[in-house]
Amino acid sequence: MMSDVLNACVRHGQLPRATALFHALVALGSPPHASSGGALVDSLCARGYATDAQSVLTEMHEANQTLSPKLCTQVTVALTRSGLPLRAFGVFETFLEGAGGPEAALPSLSTVEWNVEHGLALLTKALSRAVKGRQAHRVYSCARSAGLCTNYASFGLPALTLACVEGGMLSQAIGVCEDARQALLPLGVVTASALLTAVAKAQSAHAQLVAMLAEVAARRLTCDAPSLHAAFTSLMGQTPPDLDEATRALSLAAAASRVAQQHSNQQQFGEDGKVGGGRGGGRGG
């Protein structure tokens, strides 16, 4: 009976009333049927009531009702789009990350009802932008392990790499960088430079340092002069110094400095031209 009332509220768009009724029924020990809760979650997410959807999903789980990858991902996406990536991560951590495990709420992440990959990619990018590298990498790793990385570009791997670097997760950053390289995704100067600097500072990453210098030399990676100088300093500080690679790093740093100076000169010339043009126009008037 009450489930019918709940369903009617949902159909007529009376979501606050439907949500209050749902919580009241749960409190009385008579939670509505899972299909009613699922319809409520679906409508709440569609209308932007992300936190309400999360509370309904949580109470469905606590009532031992069967959840689906679609419902859990819907709530994750709604929270992410509402600017609440950490709350979205909480839903991911509780329901999605351990899918298929012995005590998991979900048997797997596979479903034809919803694009779970899109939801995980959206959350990964949001966490990376918030510089939450550890959480972002967990979402990405989960998607990758579940075979839900058919479109690497959608996960924002350059931003994820940078978030991992800034979070002190060097090995993870290197792994994501390799995934980006395999997917032919450019890292960008800022990300590549930050990664090279971090690798240069690490005492046990000589192989990665040499490999990155080779990528820069082959023009498959672009790093700024300070990061290349950090690589040079690191190589010279080894015992014995790696003179060949140090020479390459110094040459690349010099070349990067010249490019930066040329770019600066071009910008200055452009600004001077605009100023001169403005003055000329004033006299002509």
Tab-separated table of C-alpha atoms in Angstrom:
chain	number	residue	atom	x	y	z
A	1	MET	CA	0.000	0.000	0.000
A	2	MET	CA	2.590	2.549	1.080
A	3	SER	CA	4.864	1.484	-1.767
A	4	ASP	CA	2.040	2.410	-4.129
A	5	VAL	CA	1.846	5.845	-2.535
A	6	LEU	CA	5.607	6.200	-2.854
A	7	ASN	CA	5.506	5.204	-6.513
A	8	ALA	CA	2.721	7.708	-7.164
A	9	CYS	CA	4.762	10.496	-5.579
A	10	VAL	CA	7.710	9.614	-7.766
A	11	ARG	CA	5.587	9.488	-10.926
A	12	HIS	CA	4.145	12.929	-10.194
A	13	GLY	CA	7.526	14.456	-9.440
A	14	GLN	CA	6.880	14.958	-5.714
A	15	LEU	CA	10.383	13.859	-4.838
A	16	PRO	CA	10.825	15.553	-1.435
A	17	ARG	CA	7.596	13.919	-0.271
A	18	ALA	CA	8.613	10.574	-1.753
A	19	THR	CA	12.016	10.769	-0.053
A	20	ALA	CA	10.480	11.595	3.325
A	21	LEU	CA	8.026	8.703	2.937
A	22	PHE	CA	10.836	6.323	2.021
A	23	HIS	CA	12.842	7.243	5.135
A	24	ALA	CA	9.731	6.958	7.321
A	25	LEU	CA	8.986	3.451	6.049
A	26	VAL	CA	12.588	2.386	6.627
A	27	ALA	CA	12.469	3.787	10.167
A	28	LEU	CA	9.306	1.757	10.824
A	29	GLY	CA	11.089	-1.405	9.712
A	30	SER	CA	9.029	-1.732	6.524
A	31	PRO	CA	11.269	-0.535	3.685
A	32	PRO	CA	9.569	-0.275	0.289
A	33	HIS	CA	10.276	-2.842	-2.385
A	34	ALA	CA	13.676	-2.485	-4.024
A	35	SER	CA	12.043	-1.492	-7.311
A	36	SER	CA	10.365	1.466	-5.576
A	37	GLY	CA	13.634	2.563	-4.013
A	38	GLY	CA	15.380	2.170	-7.349
A	39	ALA	CA	12.787	4.312	-9.128
A	40	LEU	CA	13.182	6.975	-6.430
A	41	VAL	CA	16.977	6.970	-6.751
A	42	ASP	CA	16.680	7.217	-10.531
A	43	SER	CA	14.371	10.248	-10.311
A	44	LEU	CA	16.416	11.957	-7.612
A	45	CYS	CA	19.573	11.650	-9.690
A	46	ALA	CA	17.821	12.920	-12.809
A	47	ARG	CA	16.521	15.996	-10.947
A	48	GLY	CA	19.830	16.808	-9.239
A	49	TYR	CA	18.951	15.658	-5.713
A	50	ALA	CA	22.277	13.891	-5.411
A	51	THR	CA	22.650	13.773	-1.623
A	52	ASP	CA	19.066	12.544	-1.201
A	53	ALA	CA	19.778	9.812	-3.744
A	54	GLN	CA	22.844	8.811	-1.753
A	55	SER	CA	20.862	8.536	1.483
A	56	VAL	CA	18.191	6.387	-0.189
A	57	LEU	CA	20.846	4.124	-1.718
A	58	THR	CA	22.537	3.723	1.656
A	59	GLU	CA	19.298	2.779	3.400
A	60	MET	CA	18.453	0.291	0.656
A	61	HIS	CA	21.822	-1.338	1.278
A	62	GLU	CA	21.315	-1.350	5.045
A	63	ALA	CA	17.932	-3.018	4.493
A	64	ASN	CA	19.763	-5.805	2.614
A	65	GLN	CA	18.052	-4.969	-0.652
A	66	THR	CA	19.668	-5.919	-3.924
A	67	LEU	CA	21.523	-3.057	-5.570
A	68	SER	CA	22.665	-2.772	-9.166
A	69	PRO	CA	25.724	-1.263	-10.849
A	70	LYS	CA	23.347	1.158	-12.556
A	71	LEU	CA	21.956	2.579	-9.297
A	72	CYS	CA	25.360	2.894	-7.650
A	73	THR	CA	26.922	4.529	-10.699
A	74	GLN	CA	23.968	6.884	-11.106
A	75	VAL	CA	24.462	8.183	-7.573
A	76	THR	CA	28.208	8.473	-8.123
A	77	VAL	CA	27.674	10.530	-11.282
A	78	ALA	CA	25.023	12.724	-9.641
A	79	LEU	CA	27.314	13.549	-6.732
A	80	THR	CA	30.250	14.203	-9.048
A	81	ARG	CA	28.207	16.560	-11.212
A	82	SER	CA	26.996	18.334	-8.085
A	83	GLY	CA	30.594	19.206	-7.205
A	84	LEU	CA	30.887	16.583	-4.467
A	85	PRO	CA	33.634	14.255	-5.733
A	86	LEU	CA	34.673	13.069	-2.274
A	87	ARG	CA	31.128	12.013	-1.436
A	88	ALA	CA	30.978	10.334	-4.834
A	89	PHE	CA	34.194	8.530	-3.953
A	90	GLY	CA	32.523	7.327	-0.750
A	91	VAL	CA	29.793	5.681	-2.829
A	92	PHE	CA	32.412	4.192	-5.137
A	93	GLU	CA	34.431	2.886	-2.181
A	94	THR	CA	31.400	1.317	-0.513
A	95	PHE	CA	29.613	-0.216	-3.465
A	96	LEU	CA	31.700	-0.267	-6.644
A	97	GLU	CA	35.356	-0.761	-5.751
A	98	GLY	CA	35.034	-4.233	-4.267
A	99	ALA	CA	32.441	-5.549	-6.725
A	100	GLY	CA	32.710	-9.302	-7.121
A	101	GLY	CA	34.332	-9.809	-3.716
A	102	PRO	CA	33.012	-12.223	-1.077
A	103	GLU	CA	31.199	-9.530	0.914
A	104	ALA	CA	30.537	-7.071	-1.912
A	105	ALA	CA	27.196	-5.380	-2.473
A	106	LEU	CA	27.541	-5.997	-6.221
A	107	PRO	CA	28.502	-9.245	-7.968
A	108	SER	CA	30.295	-7.309	-10.736
A	109	LEU	CA	30.441	-3.955	-12.505
A	110	SER	CA	29.143	-5.384	-15.771
A	111	THR	CA	25.717	-4.181	-16.871
A	112	VAL	CA	23.928	-3.302	-20.079
A	113	GLU	CA	21.692	-0.822	-18.232
A	114	TRP	CA	24.274	1.897	-17.687
A	115	ASN	CA	27.661	3.103	-18.892
A	116	VAL	CA	29.664	2.363	-15.763
A	117	GLU	CA	32.919	3.299	-17.501
A	118	HIS	CA	31.652	6.826	-18.118
A	119	GLY	CA	30.772	7.237	-14.440
A	120	LEU	CA	34.180	6.038	-13.267
A	121	ALA	CA	35.955	8.240	-15.809
A	122	LEU	CA	33.946	11.272	-14.693
A	123	LEU	CA	34.848	10.626	-11.055
A	124	THR	CA	38.526	10.043	-11.877
A	125	LYS	CA	38.757	13.398	-13.653
A	126	ALA	CA	36.927	15.234	-10.873
A	127	LEU	CA	39.199	13.793	-8.189
A	128	SER	CA	42.285	14.572	-10.277
A	129	ARG	CA	41.182	18.188	-10.663
A	130	ALA	CA	40.708	18.336	-6.896
A	131	VAL	CA	44.297	17.009	-6.545
A	132	LYS	CA	43.082	13.861	-4.800
A	133	GLY	CA	45.561	11.614	-6.532
A	134	ARG	CA	45.259	8.613	-4.229
A	135	GLN	CA	41.488	8.411	-4.573
A	136	ALA	CA	41.553	9.194	-8.299
A	137	HIS	CA	44.059	6.416	-8.930
A	138	ARG	CA	41.944	3.918	-6.997
A	139	VAL	CA	38.961	4.678	-9.232
A	140	TYR	CA	41.089	4.419	-12.367
A	141	SER	CA	42.699	1.159	-11.202
A	142	CYS	CA	39.282	-0.327	-10.459
A	143	ALA	CA	38.036	0.577	-13.926
A	144	ARG	CA	41.173	-0.768	-15.537
A	145	SER	CA	41.014	-4.054	-13.620
A	146	ALA	CA	37.361	-4.494	-14.559
A	147	GLY	CA	38.112	-3.954	-18.248
A	148	LEU	CA	36.266	-0.639	-18.271
A	149	CYS	CA	38.975	1.480	-19.897
A	150	THR	CA	38.008	1.235	-23.532
A	151	ASN	CA	38.473	4.999	-23.892
A	152	TYR	CA	41.589	6.077	-21.995
A	153	ALA	CA	41.156	9.693	-23.053
A	154	SER	CA	37.929	9.972	-21.055
A	155	PHE	CA	39.807	9.334	-17.790
A	156	GLY	CA	41.975	12.435	-18.154
A	157	LEU	CA	45.274	10.595	-17.761
A	158	PRO	CA	47.477	13.732	-17.915
A	159	ALA	CA	45.576	15.278	-14.986
A	160	LEU	CA	45.655	11.952	-13.138
A	161	THR	CA	49.417	11.724	-13.656
A	162	LEU	CA	49.896	15.212	-12.224
A	163	ALA	CA	47.624	14.463	-9.254
A	164	CYS	CA	49.652	11.322	-8.513
A	165	VAL	CA	52.915	13.277	-8.708
A	166	GLU	CA	51.611	15.946	-6.363
A	167	GLY	CA	50.345	13.233	-4.037
A	168	GLY	CA	53.802	11.646	-3.801
A	169	MET	CA	52.713	8.544	-5.737
A	170	LEU	CA	55.615	8.322	-8.154
A	171	SER	CA	55.279	4.681	-9.212
A	172	GLN	CA	51.566	5.167	-9.898
A	173	ALA	CA	52.285	8.360	-11.846
A	174	ILE	CA	54.833	6.521	-13.995
A	175	GLY	CA	52.307	3.747	-14.656
A	176	VAL	CA	49.597	6.192	-15.694
A	177	CYS	CA	52.120	8.018	-17.880
A	178	GLU	CA	52.898	4.757	-19.648
A	179	ASP	CA	49.188	4.098	-20.190
A	180	ALA	CA	48.856	7.586	-21.691
A	181	ARG	CA	51.856	6.961	-23.962
A	182	GLN	CA	50.413	3.639	-25.141
A	183	ALA	CA	47.108	5.383	-25.862
A	184	LEU	CA	48.944	8.163	-27.762
A	185	LEU	CA	47.721	10.816	-25.319
A	186	PRO	CA	50.060	13.824	-24.895
A	187	LEU	CA	50.901	14.672	-21.288
A	188	GLY	CA	51.473	18.380	-21.733
A	189	VAL	CA	54.485	20.395	-20.610
A	190	VAL	CA	53.307	21.036	-17.045
A	191	THR	CA	52.550	17.386	-16.293
A	192	ALA	CA	55.630	16.011	-18.063
A	193	SER	CA	57.891	18.519	-16.310
A	194	ALA	CA	56.428	17.753	-12.889
A	195	LEU	CA	56.876	14.027	-13.477
A	196	LEU	CA	60.466	14.430	-14.705
A	197	THR	CA	61.329	16.558	-11.671
A	198	ALA	CA	59.863	13.955	-9.323
A	199	VAL	CA	61.724	11.142	-11.084
A	200	ALA	CA	64.958	13.151	-10.901
A	201	LYS	CA	64.550	13.593	-7.153
A	202	ALA	CA	63.948	9.880	-6.582
A	203	GLN	CA	67.091	7.958	-5.758
A	204	SER	CA	65.946	4.658	-7.236
A	205	ALA	CA	64.410	5.790	-10.531
A	206	HIS	CA	67.477	5.976	-12.782
A	207	ALA	CA	65.961	3.750	-15.454
A	208	GLN	CA	62.801	5.857	-15.593
A	209	LEU	CA	64.875	9.045	-15.723
A	210	VAL	CA	66.896	7.810	-18.680
A	211	ALA	CA	63.743	6.585	-20.423
A	212	MET	CA	62.053	9.979	-20.016
A	213	LEU	CA	65.114	11.789	-21.376
A	214	ALA	CA	65.008	9.514	-24.400
A	215	GLU	CA	61.344	10.440	-24.918
A	216	VAL	CA	62.210	14.147	-24.703
A	217	ALA	CA	65.091	13.731	-27.137
A	218	ALA	CA	62.762	11.931	-29.562
A	219	ARG	CA	60.253	14.785	-29.178
A	220	ARG	CA	57.567	12.475	-27.904
A	221	LEU	CA	57.590	14.330	-24.577
A	222	THR	CA	58.078	18.027	-23.854
A	223	CYS	CA	59.624	19.187	-20.578
A	224	ASP	CA	60.704	22.633	-19.420
A	225	ALA	CA	64.274	23.717	-18.705
A	226	PRO	CA	64.085	23.561	-14.867
A	227	SER	CA	62.929	19.934	-14.914
A	228	LEU	CA	65.640	18.978	-17.400
A	229	HIS	CA	68.224	20.746	-15.251
A	230	ALA	CA	66.937	18.749	-12.271
A	231	ALA	CA	67.564	15.610	-14.324
A	232	PHE	CA	71.092	16.812	-15.085
A	233	THR	CA	71.786	17.475	-11.400
A	234	SER	CA	70.473	14.047	-10.446
A	235	LEU	CA	72.608	12.255	-13.023
A	236	MET	CA	75.735	14.162	-11.996
A	237	GLY	CA	75.077	13.310	-8.358
A	238	GLN	CA	75.203	9.580	-8.959
A	239	THR	CA	78.246	7.510	-8.072
A	240	PRO	CA	79.810	7.371	-10.575
A	241	PRO	CA	78.104	10.176	-12.527
A	242	ASP	CA	76.235	9.125	-15.660
A	243	LEU	CA	78.114	11.535	-17.913
A	244	ASP	CA	76.478	10.524	-21.190
A	245	GLU	CA	72.945	10.990	-19.902
A	246	ALA	CA	73.922	14.104	-17.947
A	247	THR	CA	75.272	15.639	-21.151
A	248	ARG	CA	72.049	14.811	-22.961
A	249	ALA	CA	69.975	16.324	-20.136
A	250	LEU	CA	72.048	19.519	-20.192
A	251	SER	CA	71.729	19.824	-23.975
A	252	LEU	CA	67.978	19.327	-23.769
A	253	ALA	CA	67.752	21.910	-20.972
A	254	ALA	CA	69.635	24.436	-23.091
A	255	ALA	CA	67.351	23.798	-26.044
A	256	ALA	CA	64.259	24.167	-23.841
A	257	SER	CA	65.608	27.470	-22.507
A	258	ARG	CA	66.076	28.792	-26.043
A	259	VAL	CA	62.545	27.814	-27.003
A	260	ALA	CA	61.149	29.468	-23.875
A	261	GLN	CA	63.122	32.641	-24.592
A	262	GLN	CA	61.920	32.746	-28.191
A	263	HIS	CA	58.346	32.317	-27.027
A	264	SER	CA	58.790	35.117	-24.497
A	265	ASN	CA	60.245	37.418	-27.175
A	266	GLN	CA	57.351	36.679	-29.519
A	267	GLN	CA	54.842	37.483	-26.807
A	268	GLN	CA	56.646	40.726	-25.991
A	269	PHE	CA	56.777	41.681	-29.673
A	270	GLY	CA	53.066	41.014	-29.978
A	271	GLU	CA	52.260	43.166	-26.957
A	272	ASP	CA	54.494	45.986	-28.247
A	273	GLY	CA	52.788	45.780	-31.622
A	274	LYS	CA	49.366	46.078	-30.028
A	275	VAL	CA	50.470	49.094	-28.006
A	276	GLY	CA	52.078	50.750	-31.055
A	277	GLY	CA	49.020	50.042	-33.159
A	278	GLY	CA	46.785	51.547	-30.525
A	279	ARG	CA	48.851	54.695	-30.371
A	280	GLY	CA	48.962	55.026	-34.151
A	281	GLY	CA	45.232	54.654	-34.319
A	282	GLY	CA	44.811	57.426	-31.755
A	283	ARG	CA	46.925	59.893	-33.744
A	284	GLY	CA	45.141	59.039	-36.963
A	285	GLY	CA	41.801	59.798	-35.335
